[in-house]
mmCIF file of C-alpha atoms and ligand atoms in Angstrom:
data_model
loop_
_atom_site.group_PDB
_atom_site.id
_atom_site.type_symbol
_atom_site.label_atom_id
_atom_site.label_comp_id
_atom_site.label_asym_id
_atom_site.label_seq_id
_atom_site.Cartn_x
_atom_site.Cartn_y
_atom_site.Cartn_z
ATOM 1 C CA MET A 1 -28.335 -33.708 17.490
ATOM 2 C CA THR A 2 -28.224 -30.446 15.957
ATOM 3 C CA THR A 3 -28.210 -29.741 12.556
ATOM 4 C CA TYR A 4 -26.803 -26.533 10.806
ATOM 5 C CA LYS A 5 -26.692 -25.300 8.042
ATOM 6 C CA VAL A 6 -24.109 -24.856 5.896
ATOM 7 C CA ALA A 7 -24.806 -22.166 3.565
ATOM 8 C CA LEU A 8 -21.623 -23.312 0.277
ATOM 9 C CA ILE A 9 -20.621 -21.135 -2.054
ATOM 10 C CA PRO A 10 -18.239 -23.483 -4.345
ATOM 11 C CA GLY A 11 -16.546 -20.849 -6.489
ATOM 12 C CA ASP A 12 -14.553 -20.684 -9.461
ATOM 13 C CA GLY A 13 -11.587 -22.146 -10.943
ATOM 14 C CA ILE A 14 -10.499 -25.260 -8.570
ATOM 15 C CA GLY A 15 -13.261 -24.461 -6.657
ATOM 16 C CA PRO A 16 -15.506 -27.104 -7.264
ATOM 17 C CA GLU A 17 -13.739 -29.808 -7.478
ATOM 18 C CA LEU A 18 -11.717 -28.746 -3.955
ATOM 19 C CA THR A 19 -15.025 -28.695 -2.530
ATOM 20 C CA GLU A 20 -16.320 -31.970 -3.465
ATOM 21 C CA THR A 21 -13.213 -33.131 -2.078
ATOM 22 C CA THR A 22 -14.120 -31.356 0.945
ATOM 23 C CA LEU A 23 -17.701 -32.427 1.343
ATOM 24 C CA LYS A 24 -15.816 -36.269 1.556
ATOM 25 C CA VAL A 25 -14.554 -35.319 4.496
ATOM 26 C CA LEU A 26 -17.635 -33.360 5.883
ATOM 27 C CA GLU A 27 -19.794 -36.839 5.205
ATOM 28 C CA ALA A 28 -16.671 -38.623 7.464
ATOM 29 C CA VAL A 29 -17.473 -36.464 9.876
ATOM 30 C CA GLN A 30 -21.167 -36.777 10.575
ATOM 31 C CA ARG A 31 -20.870 -39.832 9.880
ATOM 32 C CA ARG A 32 -18.300 -40.639 12.552
ATOM 33 C CA PHE A 33 -19.969 -37.968 15.359
ATOM 34 C CA SER A 34 -23.256 -37.102 16.126
ATOM 35 C CA LEU A 35 -23.198 -33.988 14.539
ATOM 36 C CA ARG A 36 -25.721 -33.528 11.364
ATOM 37 C CA LEU A 37 -24.510 -30.847 7.984
ATOM 38 C CA GLU A 38 -27.330 -30.163 6.116
ATOM 39 C CA PHE A 39 -25.377 -27.659 2.693
ATOM 40 C CA VAL A 40 -27.064 -25.321 1.046
ATOM 41 C CA ARG A 41 -25.550 -25.056 -1.983
ATOM 42 C CA LEU A 42 -25.119 -20.929 -3.347
ATOM 43 C CA GLU A 43 -24.086 -19.369 -6.899
ATOM 44 C CA ALA A 44 -21.160 -16.185 -6.834
ATOM 45 C CA GLY A 45 -18.027 -15.635 -8.523
ATOM 46 C CA ASP A 46 -16.552 -15.471 -12.076
ATOM 47 C CA ALA A 47 -19.607 -17.974 -13.391
ATOM 48 C CA CYS A 48 -22.112 -16.400 -11.983
ATOM 49 C CA PHE A 49 -21.659 -13.125 -13.098
ATOM 50 C CA GLU A 50 -21.193 -14.334 -16.564
ATOM 51 C CA ARG A 51 -24.210 -16.235 -16.621
ATOM 52 C CA ARG A 52 -26.382 -13.753 -15.026
ATOM 53 C CA GLY A 53 -24.004 -10.756 -14.412
ATOM 54 C CA VAL A 54 -23.597 -10.371 -11.185
ATOM 55 C CA ALA A 55 -21.375 -11.774 -8.731
ATOM 56 C CA LEU A 56 -23.165 -12.248 -5.930
ATOM 57 C CA PRO A 57 -26.689 -12.185 -6.272
ATOM 58 C CA GLU A 58 -29.112 -11.142 -3.301
ATOM 59 C CA GLU A 59 -30.640 -15.092 -3.058
ATOM 60 C CA THR A 60 -27.243 -15.624 -2.858
ATOM 61 C CA VAL A 61 -26.895 -12.992 0.487
ATOM 62 C CA GLU A 62 -30.146 -13.977 1.419
ATOM 63 C CA ALA A 63 -29.564 -17.573 2.281
ATOM 64 C CA ILE A 64 -26.769 -17.027 3.883
ATOM 65 C CA ARG A 65 -28.423 -14.888 6.067
ATOM 66 C CA GLN A 66 -30.569 -17.610 7.162
ATOM 67 C CA SER A 67 -27.327 -20.157 7.703
ATOM 68 C CA HIS A 68 -25.351 -20.728 10.389
ATOM 69 C CA VAL A 69 -22.362 -20.622 9.032
ATOM 70 C CA CYS A 70 -20.337 -20.140 4.816
ATOM 71 C CA LEU A 71 -17.988 -22.980 3.401
ATOM 72 C CA LYS A 72 -16.438 -21.299 0.562
ATOM 73 C CA GLY A 73 -14.486 -22.362 -2.493
ATOM 74 C CA PRO A 74 -12.042 -19.535 -4.425
ATOM 75 C CA VAL A 75 -13.408 -16.984 -6.471
ATOM 76 C CA GLY A 76 -11.702 -15.517 -9.256
ATOM 77 C CA GLU A 77 -11.486 -12.482 -10.682
ATOM 78 C CA THR A 78 -14.297 -10.662 -8.518
ATOM 79 C CA ALA A 79 -13.030 -11.132 -5.174
ATOM 80 C CA ALA A 80 -13.294 -7.986 -4.589
ATOM 81 C CA ASP A 81 -17.208 -8.253 -5.185
ATOM 82 C CA VAL A 82 -17.620 -11.673 -3.782
ATOM 83 C CA ILE A 83 -15.470 -11.410 -0.545
ATOM 84 C CA VAL A 84 -14.694 -8.785 -0.021
ATOM 85 C CA ARG A 85 -18.199 -7.413 -0.508
ATOM 86 C CA LEU A 86 -19.169 -10.609 2.092
ATOM 87 C CA ARG A 87 -17.189 -9.531 5.023
ATOM 88 C CA MET A 88 -18.302 -6.493 4.620
ATOM 89 C CA LEU A 89 -22.690 -6.927 4.550
ATOM 90 C CA PHE A 90 -21.720 -9.477 7.188
ATOM 91 C CA ASP A 91 -18.923 -7.474 9.304
ATOM 92 C CA LEU A 92 -16.046 -10.081 9.149
ATOM 93 C CA TYR A 93 -13.964 -7.629 10.546
ATOM 94 C CA ALA A 94 -11.099 -10.693 11.505
ATOM 95 C CA ASN A 95 -9.453 -12.726 8.706
ATOM 96 C CA ILE A 96 -7.826 -15.476 10.867
ATOM 97 C CA ARG A 97 -5.316 -17.559 8.397
ATOM 98 C CA PRO A 98 -2.926 -19.802 10.496
ATOM 99 C CA ILE A 99 0.366 -21.242 9.614
ATOM 100 C CA LYS A 100 1.467 -24.298 10.584
ATOM 101 C CA SER A 101 3.868 -26.965 9.458
ATOM 102 C CA TYR A 102 2.089 -30.427 8.982
ATOM 103 C CA PRO A 103 4.472 -33.950 8.550
ATOM 104 C CA GLY A 104 5.469 -34.663 5.535
ATOM 105 C CA VAL A 105 5.086 -31.928 3.648
ATOM 106 C CA PRO A 106 8.182 -30.007 2.706
ATOM 107 C CA CYS A 107 8.434 -26.489 4.975
ATOM 108 C CA LEU A 108 11.206 -24.436 6.224
ATOM 109 C CA ARG A 109 11.177 -25.464 9.097
ATOM 110 C CA ASP A 110 9.125 -28.294 11.389
ATOM 111 C CA ASP A 111 8.668 -25.850 14.234
ATOM 112 C CA ILE A 112 6.284 -23.107 12.337
ATOM 113 C CA ASP A 113 2.893 -22.466 14.208
ATOM 114 C CA LEU A 114 2.167 -18.931 13.958
ATOM 115 C CA VAL A 115 -1.475 -17.806 13.472
ATOM 116 C CA PHE A 116 -2.613 -14.079 11.250
ATOM 117 C CA VAL A 117 -5.197 -11.641 12.845
ATOM 118 C CA ARG A 118 -6.542 -9.191 9.593
ATOM 119 C CA GLU A 119 -8.254 -6.901 10.196
ATOM 120 C CA ASN A 120 -10.916 -7.504 7.669
ATOM 121 C CA THR A 121 -13.044 -4.491 6.769
ATOM 122 C CA GLU A 122 -11.065 -1.719 6.804
ATOM 123 C CA GLY A 123 -7.700 -0.181 5.003
ATOM 124 C CA LEU A 124 -7.644 -0.261 1.536
ATOM 125 C CA TYR A 125 -9.485 -2.978 0.663
ATOM 126 C CA LYS A 126 -12.590 -0.243 2.062
ATOM 127 C CA GLY A 127 -13.101 0.105 -2.020
ATOM 128 C CA PHE A 128 -13.038 4.175 -2.101
ATOM 129 C CA GLU A 129 -11.181 4.819 -4.868
ATOM 130 C CA PHE A 130 -11.640 7.364 -7.804
ATOM 131 C CA THR A 131 -9.824 9.087 -10.541
ATOM 132 C CA ILE A 132 -9.779 12.837 -10.476
ATOM 133 C CA ASP A 133 -8.137 14.214 -13.737
ATOM 134 C CA GLY A 134 -5.934 11.923 -14.368
ATOM 135 C CA VAL A 135 -5.035 11.116 -11.247
ATOM 136 C CA ALA A 136 -6.061 7.534 -9.397
ATOM 137 C CA ILE A 137 -7.091 7.688 -5.573
ATOM 138 C CA GLY A 138 -7.266 5.074 -3.021
ATOM 139 C CA LEU A 139 -8.376 6.035 0.811
ATOM 140 C CA ARG A 140 -7.567 3.929 3.382
ATOM 141 C CA VAL A 141 -9.609 4.071 6.279
ATOM 142 C CA ILE A 142 -8.548 3.081 9.448
ATOM 143 C CA THR A 143 -11.067 3.515 12.653
ATOM 144 C CA ARG A 144 -9.966 3.900 16.200
ATOM 145 C CA ARG A 145 -12.969 1.121 16.956
ATOM 146 C CA GLY A 146 -11.857 -0.868 14.101
ATOM 147 C CA CYS A 147 -8.048 -1.534 15.354
ATOM 148 C CA GLU A 148 -9.497 -1.679 18.483
ATOM 149 C CA ARG A 149 -11.613 -4.833 17.941
ATOM 150 C CA ILE A 150 -9.219 -6.472 15.897
ATOM 151 C CA ALA A 151 -6.515 -6.319 18.048
ATOM 152 C CA ARG A 152 -8.640 -8.093 21.349
ATOM 153 C CA LYS A 153 -9.342 -11.082 19.066
ATOM 154 C CA ALA A 154 -5.598 -11.150 18.522
ATOM 155 C CA PHE A 155 -4.781 -11.298 22.299
ATOM 156 C CA GLU A 156 -7.348 -13.116 23.626
ATOM 157 C CA LEU A 157 -6.246 -15.718 20.074
ATOM 158 C CA ALA A 158 -2.881 -15.773 22.156
ATOM 159 C CA LYS A 159 -4.356 -16.435 25.396
ATOM 160 C CA ARG A 160 -7.072 -19.071 24.063
ATOM 161 C CA ARG A 161 -3.575 -20.260 22.039
ATOM 162 C CA GLY A 162 -1.813 -20.835 25.190
ATOM 163 C CA LYS A 163 1.631 -21.091 22.981
ATOM 164 C CA LYS A 164 4.096 -18.641 23.028
ATOM 165 C CA ARG A 165 1.443 -15.740 24.769
ATOM 166 C CA ARG A 166 3.672 -13.656 22.015
ATOM 167 C CA VAL A 167 0.946 -10.534 19.822
ATOM 168 C CA THR A 168 3.111 -8.650 17.618
ATOM 169 C CA ALA A 169 1.804 -5.425 15.620
ATOM 170 C CA VAL A 170 2.700 -4.793 12.092
ATOM 171 C CA HIS A 171 2.726 -1.763 10.391
ATOM 172 C CA LYS A 172 4.393 1.369 8.716
ATOM 173 C CA ALA A 173 3.777 3.753 11.415
ATOM 174 C CA ASN A 174 7.059 5.765 10.703
ATOM 175 C CA VAL A 175 5.332 5.974 6.834
ATOM 176 C CA MET A 176 2.126 6.328 8.383
ATOM 177 C CA ARG A 177 2.292 8.346 10.685
ATOM 178 C CA VAL A 178 -1.510 9.172 10.582
ATOM 179 C CA THR A 179 -3.413 5.355 9.810
ATOM 180 C CA CYS A 180 -0.434 3.507 10.591
ATOM 181 C CA GLY A 181 -0.027 5.678 14.260
ATOM 182 C CA LEU A 182 -3.706 4.738 15.437
ATOM 183 C CA PHE A 183 -4.128 1.409 14.911
ATOM 184 C CA ALA A 184 -0.521 1.210 16.776
ATOM 185 C CA GLU A 185 -2.109 3.748 19.455
ATOM 186 C CA VAL A 186 -4.301 1.458 19.798
ATOM 187 C CA CYS A 187 -2.793 -1.916 19.830
ATOM 188 C CA ARG A 188 -0.330 -0.576 22.637
ATOM 189 C CA GLU A 189 -3.737 0.384 24.668
ATOM 190 C CA VAL A 190 -5.297 -2.998 24.003
ATOM 191 C CA ALA A 191 -2.131 -4.881 25.460
ATOM 192 C CA LYS A 192 -1.953 -2.883 28.314
ATOM 193 C CA ASP A 193 -4.760 -5.070 29.588
ATOM 194 C CA TYR A 194 -3.369 -8.247 28.565
ATOM 195 C CA PRO A 195 -0.187 -8.653 30.695
ATOM 196 C CA GLU A 196 0.225 -12.151 30.888
ATOM 197 C CA ILE A 197 0.898 -11.785 27.003
ATOM 198 C CA THR A 198 3.940 -10.472 25.513
ATOM 199 C CA PHE A 199 4.037 -7.288 23.239
ATOM 200 C CA ASN A 200 5.746 -6.353 20.153
ATOM 201 C CA GLU A 201 5.707 -4.117 17.175
ATOM 202 C CA GLN A 202 7.246 -4.987 13.524
ATOM 203 C CA TYR A 203 7.459 -2.220 10.254
ATOM 204 C CA VAL A 204 6.067 -5.034 8.297
ATOM 205 C CA ASP A 205 9.459 -4.318 5.582
ATOM 206 C CA ALA A 206 11.226 -5.623 8.646
ATOM 207 C CA ALA A 207 8.668 -8.660 9.620
ATOM 208 C CA SER A 208 7.839 -10.233 5.728
ATOM 209 C CA MET A 209 12.003 -10.727 6.481
ATOM 210 C CA ARG A 210 11.565 -12.372 9.505
ATOM 211 C CA LEU A 211 9.038 -14.422 8.465
ATOM 212 C CA ILE A 212 11.490 -15.937 6.245
ATOM 213 C CA LYS A 213 14.313 -15.444 8.762
ATOM 214 C CA GLU A 214 12.694 -16.449 12.199
ATOM 215 C CA PRO A 215 9.123 -18.045 11.621
ATOM 216 C CA GLN A 216 9.262 -20.096 14.790
ATOM 217 C CA ASN A 217 9.771 -16.924 16.987
ATOM 218 C CA TYR A 218 5.956 -15.242 16.000
ATOM 219 C CA ASP A 219 2.845 -16.666 17.327
ATOM 220 C CA VAL A 220 -0.360 -14.142 17.324
ATOM 221 C CA ILE A 221 0.473 -11.021 14.476
ATOM 222 C CA VAL A 222 -2.129 -8.808 13.849
ATOM 223 C CA THR A 223 -2.158 -6.467 11.191
ATOM 224 C CA THR A 224 -4.170 -4.606 9.315
ATOM 225 C CA ASN A 225 -6.497 -4.919 5.883
ATOM 226 C CA MET A 226 -4.106 -5.560 3.024
ATOM 227 C CA PHE A 227 -0.539 -6.069 4.886
ATOM 228 C CA GLY A 228 -1.859 -8.626 6.519
ATOM 229 C CA ASP A 229 -3.293 -10.220 2.958
ATOM 230 C CA ILE A 230 0.360 -9.712 1.263
ATOM 231 C CA LEU A 231 2.113 -11.593 4.472
ATOM 232 C CA SER A 232 0.025 -14.886 5.011
ATOM 233 C CA ASP A 233 0.728 -15.895 0.904
ATOM 234 C CA GLU A 234 4.751 -15.457 2.657
ATOM 235 C CA ALA A 235 3.812 -16.656 5.849
ATOM 236 C CA ALA A 236 1.977 -19.749 3.484
ATOM 237 C CA GLN A 237 4.772 -20.702 1.343
ATOM 238 C CA LEU A 238 7.276 -21.774 4.865
ATOM 239 C CA VAL A 239 4.742 -24.382 5.111
ATOM 240 C CA GLY A 240 3.892 -25.317 1.630
ATOM 241 C CA GLY A 241 2.238 -22.413 -0.046
ATOM 242 C CA LEU A 242 -0.771 -21.925 -0.419
ATOM 243 C CA GLY A 243 -2.334 -25.280 -0.350
ATOM 244 C CA MET A 244 -1.666 -25.755 3.271
ATOM 245 C CA ALA A 245 -3.070 -22.108 3.984
ATOM 246 C CA PRO A 246 -7.129 -22.045 5.397
ATOM 247 C CA GLY A 247 -8.771 -18.902 6.680
ATOM 248 C CA ALA A 248 -11.249 -18.129 8.711
ATOM 249 C CA ASN A 249 -13.605 -14.496 8.328
ATOM 250 C CA ILE A 250 -15.053 -14.325 11.434
ATOM 251 C CA GLY A 251 -18.150 -11.376 13.230
ATOM 252 C CA ASP A 252 -19.079 -11.336 16.057
ATOM 253 C CA GLY A 253 -22.668 -13.310 15.570
ATOM 254 C CA TYR A 254 -21.749 -14.968 11.841
ATOM 255 C CA ALA A 255 -18.134 -16.272 10.379
ATOM 256 C CA LEU A 256 -17.410 -17.486 6.657
ATOM 257 C CA PHE A 257 -14.626 -19.965 5.739
ATOM 258 C CA GLU A 258 -12.155 -20.243 2.806
ATOM 259 C CA PRO A 259 -8.528 -20.825 1.163
ATOM 260 C CA VAL A 260 -6.365 -18.603 1.568
ATOM 261 C CA HIS A 261 -5.937 -18.867 -2.647
ATOM 262 C CA GLY A 262 -7.645 -17.521 -5.521
ATOM 263 C CA SER A 263 -8.864 -19.779 -8.351
ATOM 264 C CA ALA A 264 -5.779 -20.968 -10.150
ATOM 265 C CA PRO A 265 -7.068 -21.114 -13.317
ATOM 266 C CA THR A 266 -4.455 -23.071 -14.927
ATOM 267 C CA ARG A 267 -4.544 -25.729 -12.793
ATOM 268 C CA VAL A 268 -7.994 -26.689 -13.215
ATOM 269 C CA GLY A 269 -9.488 -30.458 -14.398
ATOM 270 C CA LYS A 270 -5.507 -31.486 -14.041
ATOM 271 C CA HIS A 271 -6.901 -33.114 -10.230
ATOM 272 C CA THR A 272 -3.388 -32.309 -8.694
ATOM 273 C CA ALA A 273 -4.333 -29.022 -6.272
ATOM 274 C CA ASN A 274 -3.836 -30.003 -2.547
ATOM 275 C CA PRO A 275 -7.246 -29.498 -1.037
ATOM 276 C CA CYS A 276 -5.941 -29.206 1.824
ATOM 277 C CA SER A 277 -6.399 -25.672 2.036
ATOM 278 C CA MET A 278 -9.987 -26.313 1.782
ATOM 279 C CA ILE A 279 -10.269 -28.743 4.115
ATOM 280 C CA LEU A 280 -8.504 -27.393 6.734
ATOM 281 C CA ALA A 281 -11.093 -24.226 7.168
ATOM 282 C CA SER A 282 -13.562 -26.957 7.275
ATOM 283 C CA LYS A 283 -12.273 -27.706 9.988
ATOM 284 C CA MET A 284 -12.116 -24.047 11.478
ATOM 285 C CA MET A 285 -15.682 -23.984 10.553
ATOM 286 C CA LEU A 286 -16.310 -26.846 12.886
ATOM 287 C CA GLU A 287 -14.323 -25.380 15.379
ATOM 288 C CA TRP A 288 -15.997 -22.182 15.612
ATOM 289 C CA LEU A 289 -19.536 -23.754 15.550
ATOM 290 C CA GLY A 290 -18.156 -25.794 18.744
ATOM 291 C CA GLU A 291 -17.950 -22.294 20.441
ATOM 292 C CA ARG A 292 -20.229 -20.301 18.860
ATOM 293 C CA TYR A 293 -23.136 -22.258 20.020
ATOM 294 C CA GLY A 294 -21.654 -24.618 22.919
ATOM 295 C CA ASP A 295 -21.212 -27.928 21.268
ATOM 296 C CA PRO A 296 -18.352 -29.805 22.042
ATOM 297 C CA VAL A 297 -18.900 -32.259 19.549
ATOM 298 C CA CYS A 298 -17.816 -29.839 16.676
ATOM 299 C CA THR A 299 -14.421 -29.038 18.514
ATOM 300 C CA HIS A 300 -14.296 -32.944 18.519
ATOM 301 C CA ALA A 301 -14.969 -33.020 15.003
ATOM 302 C CA ALA A 302 -12.623 -30.501 13.947
ATOM 303 C CA GLN A 303 -9.706 -31.860 16.094
ATOM 304 C CA ALA A 304 -10.770 -35.549 13.707
ATOM 305 C CA VAL A 305 -10.246 -33.173 10.781
ATOM 306 C CA GLU A 306 -6.828 -31.880 11.560
ATOM 307 C CA LEU A 307 -5.909 -35.176 13.031
ATOM 308 C CA GLY A 308 -6.854 -36.431 9.817
ATOM 309 C CA VAL A 309 -4.759 -33.889 7.642
ATOM 310 C CA ALA A 310 -2.376 -34.117 9.875
ATOM 311 C CA GLU A 311 -2.107 -38.106 9.295
ATOM 312 C CA SER A 312 -2.523 -38.400 5.837
ATOM 313 C CA LEU A 313 0.561 -36.092 5.158
ATOM 314 C CA ARG A 314 2.938 -38.147 7.533
ATOM 315 C CA LYS A 315 1.742 -41.524 5.280
ATOM 316 C CA GLY A 316 2.432 -39.530 2.077
ATOM 317 C CA LEU A 317 -1.618 -39.706 0.984
ATOM 318 C CA THR A 318 -0.630 -36.497 -0.789
ATOM 319 C CA VAL A 319 -0.518 -34.573 -4.349
ATOM 320 C CA PRO A 320 2.421 -34.928 -6.366
ATOM 321 C CA ASP A 321 3.435 -31.071 -5.631
ATOM 322 C CA PHE A 322 4.404 -32.880 -1.865
ATOM 323 C CA GLY A 323 5.741 -36.137 -4.132
ATOM 324 C CA GLY A 324 2.135 -38.052 -3.268
ATOM 325 C CA LYS A 325 0.589 -40.191 -6.875
ATOM 326 C CA LEU A 326 -3.294 -38.954 -5.239
ATOM 327 C CA LYS A 327 -5.839 -36.595 -7.030
ATOM 328 C CA THR A 328 -7.127 -33.861 -5.099
ATOM 329 C CA VAL A 329 -10.373 -35.956 -4.781
ATOM 330 C CA GLU A 330 -8.583 -38.835 -3.139
ATOM 331 C CA VAL A 331 -6.680 -36.679 -0.865
ATOM 332 C CA GLY A 332 -10.566 -36.112 0.544
ATOM 333 C CA GLU A 333 -10.673 -39.978 0.632
ATOM 334 C CA ALA A 334 -7.274 -40.065 2.406
ATOM 335 C CA VAL A 335 -8.249 -37.497 4.949
ATOM 336 C CA ALA A 336 -12.504 -39.050 5.361
ATOM 337 C CA ASP A 337 -10.466 -42.823 6.084
ATOM 338 C CA GLU A 338 -8.409 -41.600 9.072
ATOM 339 C CA ILE A 339 -10.881 -39.453 10.123
ATOM 340 C CA MET A 340 -13.320 -43.476 10.548
ATOM 341 C CA ARG A 341 -10.109 -44.588 11.903
ATOM 342 C CA SER A 342 -9.863 -41.399 15.090
ATOM 343 C CA LYS A 343 -10.577 -42.332 18.912
ATOM 344 C CA LEU A 344 -12.230 -39.180 19.395
ATOM 345 C CA SER A 345 -15.970 -39.375 20.028
HETATM 346 N N1 GGG B 1 -3.788 -13.898 -2.088
HETATM 347 C C1 GGG B 1 -4.478 -14.688 -2.998
HETATM 348 C C2 GGG B 1 -5.719 -14.388 -3.601
HETATM 349 O O1 GGG B 1 -5.987 -14.632 -4.558
HETATM 350 N N2 GGG B 1 -6.516 -14.515 -2.800
HETATM 351 C C3 GGG B 1 -8.152 -14.697 -2.871
HETATM 352 C C4 GGG B 1 -8.337 -13.052 -2.785
HETATM 353 O O2 GGG B 1 -7.380 -12.291 -3.538
HETATM 354 N N3 GGG B 1 -9.104 -12.441 -1.856
HETATM 355 C C5 GGG B 1 -8.672 -11.939 -1.474
HETATM 356 C C6 GGG B 1 -8.813 -11.115 -0.274
HETATM 357 O O3 GGG B 1 -8.248 -12.563 0.583
HETATM 358 O O4 GGG B 1 -8.457 -9.592 -0.029
#
């Protein structure tokens, strides 16, 4: 049986309670499947900064280097110093954010199943910001290499999903002719290598409207860093909000998984936060381990986690926001029960 070392960052705000809840699910996964996860708890985020004066300590980075994969809770005001920095440090260039309707969840429609492939290391998030004589300047960096690898990721994902087989490139090339122009041009070039996938382009403003008008028509959306961050929050609201939004940060040899949302400080201690974002992030983690290490047990475990989430939501075993009566941690226990009952092996 393979043991995978998981770098675990509980984070800030509701992060620690989402982490404990997700661990209940991952304990069930280990009991149910022949799979071992060794968690290495690490510090990073606002609380770490307040205590130590640094949001992402060097030993955290080093421990991540020594692990197979990282699972991270939300962090608060120090997001730029933690998650944006980790994406750059480990070249986690693809931010994969699935948006899917689950039964029992208040969704705009019940047939939404799309995924954002957001470029994760360039654009306005590069951190090149400065002021000159009272003028604040932020540089938007878009490279051919960055566009090409994220476009390929999107087309490969559309092929693997085998659903609508469509990639939509979202940009604003009519205004940002150089930066978005390069992104659009490279997406068009890459599309030629995938004749079996339908390719189309939308301006970001039109896409933000169409996501609400006809979300069922999207499959894979590829876009630049900031557009992806904004549109994926909007789209999450179509399927029940950010509590239903997991995210993966994927590079060529390493990956980090997290809920899409922030630390939600106003919810701390109320035990009402929906933990599905982080539980589904752990499902994506297992799926990635399965692919990266060619381990079908991880793939089956990932399926069991998703089925467990879907089944508990269907039964109304959820938080008050969705009409349920459960506390955050009890949702994890309900999902764990479903996993123990699952027939996958
Ligand atoms: N948009 C929800 C949120 O606050 N997410 C945390 C965050 O800001 N993460 C940084 C990022 O994804 O770029």
